mmCIF file of C-alpha atoms in Angstrom:
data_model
loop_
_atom_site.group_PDB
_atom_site.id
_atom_site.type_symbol
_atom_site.label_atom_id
_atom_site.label_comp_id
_atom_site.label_asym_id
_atom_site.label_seq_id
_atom_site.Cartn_x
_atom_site.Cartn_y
_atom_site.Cartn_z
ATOM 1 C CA UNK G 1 294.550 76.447 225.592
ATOM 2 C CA UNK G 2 291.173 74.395 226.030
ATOM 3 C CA UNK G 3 292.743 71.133 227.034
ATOM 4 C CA UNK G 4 295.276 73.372 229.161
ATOM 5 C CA UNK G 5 292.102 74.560 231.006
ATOM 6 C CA UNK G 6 290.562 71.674 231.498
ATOM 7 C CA UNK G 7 293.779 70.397 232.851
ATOM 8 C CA UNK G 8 294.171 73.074 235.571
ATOM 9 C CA UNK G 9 290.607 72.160 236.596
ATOM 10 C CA UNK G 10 291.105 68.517 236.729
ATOM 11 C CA UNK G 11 294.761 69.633 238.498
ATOM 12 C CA UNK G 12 292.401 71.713 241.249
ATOM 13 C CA UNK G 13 289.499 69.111 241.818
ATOM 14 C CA UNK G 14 292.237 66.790 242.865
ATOM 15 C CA UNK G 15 294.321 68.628 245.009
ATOM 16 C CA UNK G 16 290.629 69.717 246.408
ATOM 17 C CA UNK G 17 290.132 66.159 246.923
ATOM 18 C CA UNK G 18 293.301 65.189 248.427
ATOM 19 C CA UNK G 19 293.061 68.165 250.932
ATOM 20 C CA UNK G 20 289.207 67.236 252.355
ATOM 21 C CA UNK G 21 290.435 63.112 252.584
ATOM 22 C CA UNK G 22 293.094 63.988 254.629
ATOM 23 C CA UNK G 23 293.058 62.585 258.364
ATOM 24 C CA UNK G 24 291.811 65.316 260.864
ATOM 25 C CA UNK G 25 293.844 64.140 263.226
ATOM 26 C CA UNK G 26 297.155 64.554 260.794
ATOM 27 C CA UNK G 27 295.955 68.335 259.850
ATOM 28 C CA UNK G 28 295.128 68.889 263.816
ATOM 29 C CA UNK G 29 299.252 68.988 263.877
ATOM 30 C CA UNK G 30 299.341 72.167 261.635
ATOM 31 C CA UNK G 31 296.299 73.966 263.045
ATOM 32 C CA UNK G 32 297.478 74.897 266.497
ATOM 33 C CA UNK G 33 294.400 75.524 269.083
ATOM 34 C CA UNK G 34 294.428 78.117 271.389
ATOM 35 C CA UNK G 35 295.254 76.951 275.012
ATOM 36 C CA UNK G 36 292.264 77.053 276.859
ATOM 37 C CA UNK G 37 290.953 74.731 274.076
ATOM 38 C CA UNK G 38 291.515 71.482 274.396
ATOM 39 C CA UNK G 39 290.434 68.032 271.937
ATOM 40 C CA UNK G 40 290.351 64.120 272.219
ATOM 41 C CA UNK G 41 289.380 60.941 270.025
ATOM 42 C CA UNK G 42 289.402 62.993 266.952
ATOM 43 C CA UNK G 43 288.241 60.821 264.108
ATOM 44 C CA UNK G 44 287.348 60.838 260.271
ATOM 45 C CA UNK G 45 288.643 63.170 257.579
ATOM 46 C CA UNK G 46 288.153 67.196 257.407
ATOM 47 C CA UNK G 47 285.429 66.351 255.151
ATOM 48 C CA UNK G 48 283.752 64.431 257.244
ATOM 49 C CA UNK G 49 284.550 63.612 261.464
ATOM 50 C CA UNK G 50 283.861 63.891 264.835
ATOM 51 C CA UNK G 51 285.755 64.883 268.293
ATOM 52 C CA UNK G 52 284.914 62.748 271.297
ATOM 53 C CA UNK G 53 285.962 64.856 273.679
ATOM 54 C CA UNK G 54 286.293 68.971 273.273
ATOM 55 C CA UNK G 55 287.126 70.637 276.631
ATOM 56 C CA UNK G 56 286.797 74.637 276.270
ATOM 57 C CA UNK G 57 287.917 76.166 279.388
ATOM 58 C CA UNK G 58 286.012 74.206 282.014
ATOM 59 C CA UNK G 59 283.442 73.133 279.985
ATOM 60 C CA UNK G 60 283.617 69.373 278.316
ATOM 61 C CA UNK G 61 281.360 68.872 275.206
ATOM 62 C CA UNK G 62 280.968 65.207 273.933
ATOM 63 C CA UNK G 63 280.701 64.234 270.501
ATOM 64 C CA UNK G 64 280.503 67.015 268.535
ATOM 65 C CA UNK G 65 280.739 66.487 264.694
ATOM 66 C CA UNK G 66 280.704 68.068 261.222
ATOM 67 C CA UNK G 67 280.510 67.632 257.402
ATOM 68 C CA UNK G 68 281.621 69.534 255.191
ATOM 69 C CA UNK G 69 279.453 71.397 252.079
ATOM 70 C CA UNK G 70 281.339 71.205 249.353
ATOM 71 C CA UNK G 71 278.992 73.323 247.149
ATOM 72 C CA UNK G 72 280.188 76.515 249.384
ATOM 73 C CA UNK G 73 283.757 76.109 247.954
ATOM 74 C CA UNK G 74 282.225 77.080 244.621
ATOM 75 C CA UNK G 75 281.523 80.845 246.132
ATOM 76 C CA UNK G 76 284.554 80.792 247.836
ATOM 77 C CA UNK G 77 283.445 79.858 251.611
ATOM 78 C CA UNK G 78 284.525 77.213 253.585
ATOM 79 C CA UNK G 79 281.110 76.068 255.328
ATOM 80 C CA UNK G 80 280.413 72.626 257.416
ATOM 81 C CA UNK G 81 277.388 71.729 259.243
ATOM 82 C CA UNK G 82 278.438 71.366 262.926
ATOM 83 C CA UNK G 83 276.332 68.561 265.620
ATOM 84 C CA UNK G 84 276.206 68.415 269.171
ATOM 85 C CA UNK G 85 275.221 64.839 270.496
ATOM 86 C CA UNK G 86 272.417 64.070 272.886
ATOM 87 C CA UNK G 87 275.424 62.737 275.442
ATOM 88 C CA UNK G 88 275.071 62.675 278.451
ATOM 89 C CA UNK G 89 277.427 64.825 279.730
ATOM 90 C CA UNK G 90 276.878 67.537 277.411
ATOM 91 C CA UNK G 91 275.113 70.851 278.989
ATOM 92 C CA UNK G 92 273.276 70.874 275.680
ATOM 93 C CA UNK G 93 272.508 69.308 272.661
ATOM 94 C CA UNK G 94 272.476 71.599 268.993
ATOM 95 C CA UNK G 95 273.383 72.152 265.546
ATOM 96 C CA UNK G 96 274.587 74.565 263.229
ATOM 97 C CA UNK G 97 275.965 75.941 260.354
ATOM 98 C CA UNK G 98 279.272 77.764 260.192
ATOM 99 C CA UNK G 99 281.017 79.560 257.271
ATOM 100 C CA UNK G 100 283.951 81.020 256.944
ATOM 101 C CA UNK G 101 285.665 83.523 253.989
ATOM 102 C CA UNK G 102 288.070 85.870 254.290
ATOM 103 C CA UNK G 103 286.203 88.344 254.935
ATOM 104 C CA UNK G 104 283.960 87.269 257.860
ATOM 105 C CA UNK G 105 282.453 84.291 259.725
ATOM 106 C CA UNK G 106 278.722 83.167 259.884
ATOM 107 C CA UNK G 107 276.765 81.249 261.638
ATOM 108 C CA UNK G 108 273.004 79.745 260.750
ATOM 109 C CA UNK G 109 270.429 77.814 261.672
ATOM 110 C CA UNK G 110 271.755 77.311 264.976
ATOM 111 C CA UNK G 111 269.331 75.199 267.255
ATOM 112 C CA UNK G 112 270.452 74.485 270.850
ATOM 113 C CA UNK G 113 268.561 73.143 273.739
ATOM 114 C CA UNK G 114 269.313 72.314 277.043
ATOM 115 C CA UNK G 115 267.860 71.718 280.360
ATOM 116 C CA UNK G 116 267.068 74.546 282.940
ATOM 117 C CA UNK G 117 268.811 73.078 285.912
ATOM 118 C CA UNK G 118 271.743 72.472 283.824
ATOM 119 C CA UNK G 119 272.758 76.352 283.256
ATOM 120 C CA UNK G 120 271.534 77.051 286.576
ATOM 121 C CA UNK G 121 274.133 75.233 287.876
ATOM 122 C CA UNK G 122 276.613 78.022 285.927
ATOM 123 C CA UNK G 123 274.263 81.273 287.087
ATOM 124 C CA UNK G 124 276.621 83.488 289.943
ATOM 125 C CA UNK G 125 274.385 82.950 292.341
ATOM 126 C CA UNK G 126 271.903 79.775 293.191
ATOM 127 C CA UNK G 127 268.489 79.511 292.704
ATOM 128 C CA UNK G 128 266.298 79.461 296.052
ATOM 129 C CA UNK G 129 264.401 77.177 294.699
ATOM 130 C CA UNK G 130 264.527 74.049 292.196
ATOM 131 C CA UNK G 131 263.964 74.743 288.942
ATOM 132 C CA UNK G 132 263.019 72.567 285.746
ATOM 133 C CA UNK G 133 262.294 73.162 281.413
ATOM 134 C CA UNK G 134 264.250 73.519 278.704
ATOM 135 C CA UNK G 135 265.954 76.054 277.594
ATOM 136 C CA UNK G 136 265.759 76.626 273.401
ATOM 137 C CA UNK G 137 267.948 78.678 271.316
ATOM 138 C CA UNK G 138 267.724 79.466 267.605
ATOM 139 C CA UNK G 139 270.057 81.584 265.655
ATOM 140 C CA UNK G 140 268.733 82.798 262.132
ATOM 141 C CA UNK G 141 272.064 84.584 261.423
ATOM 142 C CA UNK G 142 275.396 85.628 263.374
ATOM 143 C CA UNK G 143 277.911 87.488 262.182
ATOM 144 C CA UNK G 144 281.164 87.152 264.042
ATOM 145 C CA UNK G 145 281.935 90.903 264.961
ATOM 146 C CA UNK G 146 284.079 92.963 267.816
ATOM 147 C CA UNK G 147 283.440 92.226 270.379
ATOM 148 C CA UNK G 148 281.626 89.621 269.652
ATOM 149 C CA UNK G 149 279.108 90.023 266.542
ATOM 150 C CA UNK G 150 278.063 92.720 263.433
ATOM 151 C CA UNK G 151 274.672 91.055 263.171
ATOM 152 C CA UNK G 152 272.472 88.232 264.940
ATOM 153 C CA UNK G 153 268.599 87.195 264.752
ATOM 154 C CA UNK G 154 267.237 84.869 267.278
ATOM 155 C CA UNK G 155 265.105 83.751 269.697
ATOM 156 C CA UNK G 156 265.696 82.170 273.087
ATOM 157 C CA UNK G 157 262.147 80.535 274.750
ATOM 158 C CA UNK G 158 261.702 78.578 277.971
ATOM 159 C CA UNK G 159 259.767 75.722 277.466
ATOM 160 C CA UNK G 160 257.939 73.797 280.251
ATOM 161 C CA UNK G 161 259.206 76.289 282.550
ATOM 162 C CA UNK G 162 258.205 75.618 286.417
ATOM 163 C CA UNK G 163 259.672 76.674 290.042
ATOM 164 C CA UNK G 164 258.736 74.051 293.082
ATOM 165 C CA UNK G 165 257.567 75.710 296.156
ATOM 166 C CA UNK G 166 256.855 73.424 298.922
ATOM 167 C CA UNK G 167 255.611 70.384 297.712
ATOM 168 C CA UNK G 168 253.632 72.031 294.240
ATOM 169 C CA UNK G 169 255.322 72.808 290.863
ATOM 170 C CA UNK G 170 254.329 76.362 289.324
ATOM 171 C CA UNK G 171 254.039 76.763 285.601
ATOM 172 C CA UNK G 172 256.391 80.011 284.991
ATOM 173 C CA UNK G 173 254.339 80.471 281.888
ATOM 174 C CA UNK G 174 255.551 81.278 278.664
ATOM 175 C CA UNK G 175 259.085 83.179 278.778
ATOM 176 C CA UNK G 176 260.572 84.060 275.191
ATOM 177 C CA UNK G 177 263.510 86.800 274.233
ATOM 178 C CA UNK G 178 264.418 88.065 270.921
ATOM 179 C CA UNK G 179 267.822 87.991 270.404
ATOM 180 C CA UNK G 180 270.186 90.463 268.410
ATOM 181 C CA UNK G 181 273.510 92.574 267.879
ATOM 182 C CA UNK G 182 273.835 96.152 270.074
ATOM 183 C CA UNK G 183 277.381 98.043 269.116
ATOM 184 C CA UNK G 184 278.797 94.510 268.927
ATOM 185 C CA UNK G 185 277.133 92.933 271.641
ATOM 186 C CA UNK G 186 274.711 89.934 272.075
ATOM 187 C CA UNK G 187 271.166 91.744 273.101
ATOM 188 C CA UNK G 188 268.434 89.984 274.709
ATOM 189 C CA UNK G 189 264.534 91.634 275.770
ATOM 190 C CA UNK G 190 262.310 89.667 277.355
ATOM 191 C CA UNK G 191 258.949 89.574 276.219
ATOM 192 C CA UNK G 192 255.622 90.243 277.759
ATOM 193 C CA UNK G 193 254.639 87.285 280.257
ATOM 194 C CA UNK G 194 252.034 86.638 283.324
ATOM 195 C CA UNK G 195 254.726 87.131 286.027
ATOM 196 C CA UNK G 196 255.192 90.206 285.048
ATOM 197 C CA UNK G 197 258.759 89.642 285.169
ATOM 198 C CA UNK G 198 260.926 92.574 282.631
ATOM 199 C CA UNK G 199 264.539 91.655 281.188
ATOM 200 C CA UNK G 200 267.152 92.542 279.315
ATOM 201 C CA UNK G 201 270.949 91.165 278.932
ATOM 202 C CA UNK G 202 273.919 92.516 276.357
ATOM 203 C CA UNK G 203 276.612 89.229 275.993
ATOM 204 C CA UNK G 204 280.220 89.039 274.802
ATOM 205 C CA UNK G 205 282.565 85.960 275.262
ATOM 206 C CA UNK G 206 284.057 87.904 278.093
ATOM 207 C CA UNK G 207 280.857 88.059 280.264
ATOM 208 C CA UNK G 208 277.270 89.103 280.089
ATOM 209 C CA UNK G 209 275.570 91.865 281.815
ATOM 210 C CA UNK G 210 271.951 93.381 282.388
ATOM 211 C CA UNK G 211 268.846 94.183 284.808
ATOM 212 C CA UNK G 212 265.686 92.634 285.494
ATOM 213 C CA UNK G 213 262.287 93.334 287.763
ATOM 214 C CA UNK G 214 259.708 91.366 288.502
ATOM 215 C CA UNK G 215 256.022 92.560 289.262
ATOM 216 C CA UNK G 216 253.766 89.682 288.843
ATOM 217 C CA UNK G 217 250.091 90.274 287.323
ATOM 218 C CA UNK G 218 246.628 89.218 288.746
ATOM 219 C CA UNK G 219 247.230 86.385 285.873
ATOM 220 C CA UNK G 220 250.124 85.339 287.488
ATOM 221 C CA UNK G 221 250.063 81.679 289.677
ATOM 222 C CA UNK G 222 248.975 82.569 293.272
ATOM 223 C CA UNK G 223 252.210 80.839 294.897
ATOM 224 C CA UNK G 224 254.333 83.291 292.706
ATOM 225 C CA UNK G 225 252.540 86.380 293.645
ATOM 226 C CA UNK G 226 252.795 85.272 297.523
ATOM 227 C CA UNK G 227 256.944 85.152 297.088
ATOM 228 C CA UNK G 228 257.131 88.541 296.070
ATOM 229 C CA UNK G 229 254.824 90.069 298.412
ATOM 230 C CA UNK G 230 257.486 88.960 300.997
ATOM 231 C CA UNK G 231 260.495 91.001 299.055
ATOM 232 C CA UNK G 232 261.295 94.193 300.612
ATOM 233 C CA UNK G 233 261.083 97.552 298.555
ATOM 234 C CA UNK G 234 264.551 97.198 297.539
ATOM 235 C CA UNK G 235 263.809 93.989 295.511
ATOM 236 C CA UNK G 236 260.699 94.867 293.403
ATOM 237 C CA UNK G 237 263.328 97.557 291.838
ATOM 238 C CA UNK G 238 264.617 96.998 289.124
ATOM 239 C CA UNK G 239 267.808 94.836 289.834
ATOM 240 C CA UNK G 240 271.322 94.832 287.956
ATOM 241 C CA UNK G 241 273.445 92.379 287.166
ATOM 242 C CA UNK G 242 277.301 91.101 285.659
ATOM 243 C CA UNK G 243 278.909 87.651 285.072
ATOM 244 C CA UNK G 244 282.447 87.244 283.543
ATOM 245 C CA UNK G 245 282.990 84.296 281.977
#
């Protein structure tokens, strides 16, 4: 019965080993993706590869690649540390980890960061003015829930952020939101700044939606405060809004 066991184990590591050598692009065949998903130039194993081209929807991200941690498999998880590549025609550039059982999916230590004018450029409406920073997102955990988490801990901070007014560039200060899960929904709050400015957003896949007001303090840049002395009544209340994805 010992050398029986041993066998079995031996008999597992290699069919283990077989499985994570085999081409990604030959077990792409069996894994059908959904069809707003879309992939190109997929090379290396499972255990270890990269996509050149991943179109979701409309938007194209550009070598994106992962590795496998085979140490997960011990407790039953599947988990692979996922990159996004400083290309240039990503939106953003990230990593994470993902890992999946059969009970649930997680994500962690999720960094992202992208440019300002970049997700402008998705916003409903245009900004007035130009706009410039970077945009940073960290995920401590996610949990993948309905509709679209059970648990999340985050931040999302503005870095650098400024808004040109004539010919001048006006620091927007420090902006930061702590991020988390409300009855399954991404949840966003703003937190205290110099322009005054109050925020909050709830997020699925299917669209985001939320309010904001702005009411700038005496800290605030002078430039700022002079915009929205110039908004009537209507727009220093506190303003709704909705985007589907």
């Amino acid at each position: 019965m010992k050398y029986l066991g041993i066998g079995v184990a031996a008999l597992v590591i290699w069919l283990l080993f077989l499985l994570v050598s085999l081409p990604a692009r030959f077990a792409l065949q069996f894994a059908p993706l959904p069809p707003n998903v879309a992939v190109g130039g997929v090379e290396g194993s499972i255990w270890q590869g990269s996509i050149d081209a991943l179109l979701v929807d409309d938007m194209l991200l550009r070598d994106v690649q992962w590795q496998l941690r085979p140490l997960a498999l011990l407790r039953g998880q599947l988990a692979a540390d996922i990159q996004l590549a400083d290309h240039l025609d990503n939106i953003a550039v990230g990593n994470a980890r993902v890992l999946l059982s059969r009970q649930q999916v997680e994500v962690e230590q999720l960094q992202v960061e992208a440019r300002l004018v970049d997700l402008a450029a998705y916003a409903p409406e245009p900004s007035p003015f130009p706009l410039r920073g970077d945009v940073r997102i960290e995920l401590a955990q996610f949990t993948l829930g309905q509709p679209i988490c059970d648990t999340a801990s985050g931040q999302v901070e503005l870095i650098g952020g400024a808004i040109q007014v004539g010919q001048n560039w006006e620091s927007l200060g420090v902006l930061s939101a702590n991020i988390g899960c409300e009855d399954g929904w991404l949840s966003a709050e703003l937190g205290p700044n110099t322009l005054g400015l109050t925020a909050s957003m709830r997020a699925s896949l299917a669209g985001a939606q939320g309010e904001f007001q702005i009411q700038p303090s005496s800290e605030a840049p002078r430039t700022i405060r002079n915009i929205v002395s110039l908004l009537p009544e209507q727009g220093l209340r506190p303003q709704r809004f909705q985007v589907r994805f």
